[in-house]
PDB file of C-alpha atoms in Angstrom:
ATOM      1  CA  MET A   1      12.916 -20.617  12.822  1.00 55.00           C
ATOM      2  CA  ASP A   2      14.625 -19.172  15.886  1.00 70.00           C
ATOM      3  CA  ASN A   3      17.083 -17.314  13.647  1.00 84.00           C
ATOM      4  CA  VAL A   4      14.425 -15.234  11.910  1.00 85.00           C
ATOM      5  CA  PRO A   5      14.854 -11.556  12.841  1.00 86.00           C
ATOM      6  CA  SER A   6      11.859  -9.598  14.046  1.00 87.00           C
ATOM      7  CA  PRO A   7      10.455  -6.816  11.852  1.00 85.00           C
ATOM      8  CA  LEU A   8      11.898  -4.238  14.255  1.00 85.00           C
ATOM      9  CA  GLU A   9      15.351  -5.832  14.007  1.00 89.00           C
ATOM     10  CA  LEU A  10      15.190  -5.606  10.227  1.00 88.00           C
ATOM     11  CA  LEU A  11      14.126  -1.967  10.409  1.00 86.00           C
ATOM     12  CA  ARG A  12      16.909  -1.157  12.871  1.00 87.00           C
ATOM     13  CA  ALA A  13      19.444  -2.804  10.556  1.00 90.00           C
ATOM     14  CA  ALA A  14      18.232  -0.628   7.684  1.00 87.00           C
ATOM     15  CA  ARG A  15      18.243   2.632   9.666  1.00 87.00           C
ATOM     16  CA  PRO A  16      20.262   2.232  12.896  1.00 90.00           C
ATOM     17  CA  GLU A  17      19.966   5.928  13.744  1.00 91.00           C
ATOM     18  CA  VAL A  18      16.225   5.573  14.438  1.00 88.00           C
ATOM     19  CA  THR A  19      15.543   4.932  18.129  1.00 88.00           C
ATOM     20  CA  ALA A  20      11.997   3.576  17.836  1.00 88.00           C
ATOM     21  CA  VAL A  21      10.885   0.660  20.023  1.00 89.00           C
ATOM     22  CA  THR A  22       7.991  -0.568  17.846  1.00 87.00           C
ATOM     23  CA  PRO A  23       7.581  -0.858  14.055  1.00 81.00           C
ATOM     24  CA  ALA A  24       4.729   1.695  14.143  1.00 82.00           C
ATOM     25  CA  GLU A  25       6.910   4.161  16.021  1.00 87.00           C
ATOM     26  CA  TRP A  26       9.738   3.523  13.549  1.00 83.00           C
ATOM     27  CA  LEU A  27       7.392   4.325  10.666  1.00 79.00           C
ATOM     28  CA  ALA A  28       6.207   7.511  12.375  1.00 83.00           C
ATOM     29  CA  GLU A  29       9.814   8.652  12.781  1.00 85.00           C
ATOM     30  CA  THR A  30      10.940   7.822   9.251  1.00 84.00           C
ATOM     31  CA  GLY A  31       7.894   7.955   7.013  1.00 78.00           C
ATOM     32  CA  GLY A  32       5.559  10.560   5.730  1.00 76.00           C
ATOM     33  CA  VAL A  33       3.028  11.198   3.008  1.00 74.00           C
ATOM     34  CA  LEU A  34       5.572  11.202   0.193  1.00 78.00           C
ATOM     35  CA  GLU A  35       6.949   7.841   1.247  1.00 75.00           C
ATOM     36  CA  ALA A  36       3.431   6.400   1.511  1.00 76.00           C
ATOM     37  CA  ILE A  37       2.210   7.393  -1.965  1.00 77.00           C
ATOM     38  CA  PRO A  38       3.985   4.561  -3.843  1.00 80.00           C
ATOM     39  CA  TYR A  39       2.333   2.043  -1.485  1.00 79.00           C
ATOM     40  CA  ARG A  40      -1.185   3.492  -1.643  1.00 77.00           C
ATOM     41  CA  TRP A  41      -2.405   0.567  -3.745  1.00 74.00           C
ATOM     42  CA  LEU A  42      -1.938  -1.673  -0.685  1.00 78.00           C
ATOM     43  CA  TYR A  43      -4.678   0.087   1.259  1.00 80.00           C
ATOM     44  CA  TRP A  44      -6.433   2.451  -1.160  1.00 83.00           C
ATOM     45  CA  PRO A  45      -7.756   0.804  -4.344  1.00 86.00           C
ATOM     46  CA  ASP A  46      -8.597   2.748  -7.475  1.00 89.00           C
ATOM     47  CA  VAL A  47     -12.125   4.073  -7.789  1.00 92.00           C
ATOM     48  CA  LEU A  48     -13.143   4.190 -11.439  1.00 94.00           C
ATOM     49  CA  GLU A  49     -16.097   5.831 -13.127  1.00 94.00           C
ATOM     50  CA  VAL A  50     -17.559   3.633 -15.851  1.00 93.00           C
ATOM     51  CA  HIS A  51     -20.640   4.857 -17.701  1.00 89.00           C
ATOM     52  CA  GLY A  52     -21.687   7.069 -14.793  1.00 92.00           C
ATOM     53  CA  ALA A  53     -21.238   4.456 -12.060  1.00 93.00           C
ATOM     54  CA  ALA A  54     -18.419   4.301  -9.522  1.00 95.00           C
ATOM     55  CA  PHE A  55     -16.522   1.010  -9.121  1.00 95.00           C
ATOM     56  CA  VAL A  56     -13.920   0.186  -6.502  1.00 93.00           C
ATOM     57  CA  ASP A  57     -11.314  -1.735  -8.492  1.00 92.00           C
ATOM     58  CA  LEU A  58     -10.174  -4.184  -5.801  1.00 88.00           C
ATOM     59  CA  SER A  59      -8.724  -6.652  -8.315  1.00 87.00           C
ATOM     60  CA  GLY A  60      -6.932  -4.090 -10.486  1.00 87.00           C
ATOM     61  CA  LEU A  61      -8.968  -4.986 -13.571  1.00 91.00           C
ATOM     62  CA  GLY A  62      -9.034  -1.523 -15.094  1.00 93.00           C
ATOM     63  CA  ARG A  63     -11.748   0.566 -16.722  1.00 93.00           C
ATOM     64  CA  GLU A  64     -12.042  -1.510 -19.933  1.00 93.00           C
ATOM     65  CA  ALA A  65     -12.398  -4.844 -18.118  1.00 94.00           C
ATOM     66  CA  ILE A  66     -15.077  -3.438 -15.822  1.00 93.00           C
ATOM     67  CA  ALA A  67     -16.975  -1.979 -18.775  1.00 93.00           C
ATOM     68  CA  GLU A  68     -16.758  -5.341 -20.529  1.00 93.00           C
ATOM     69  CA  ARG A  69     -18.040  -7.177 -17.434  1.00 91.00           C
ATOM     70  CA  ILE A  70     -21.109  -4.956 -17.218  1.00 89.00           C
ATOM     71  CA  GLY A  71     -21.659  -5.325 -20.975  1.00 86.00           C
ATOM     72  CA  GLN A  72     -21.153  -1.724 -22.065  1.00 60.00           C
ATOM     73  CA  VAL A  73     -17.981  -1.489 -24.105  1.00 55.00           C
TER      74      VAL A  73
END
């Protein structure tokens, strides 16, 4: 596994003009809110209101499945 490139090497190959020395620095130089929105599901699950109660949908079940689980379809 000595031939496996580091995350920073992969990022540098994708965008060689970025002079960051850590992956976090690379992200700060290249990313922003608009780039983060498509990935929000990785760190910000949906919060759904079902029959007046708030549910954090960690498993991605959806409103109908949650309503069915609590027995109020």
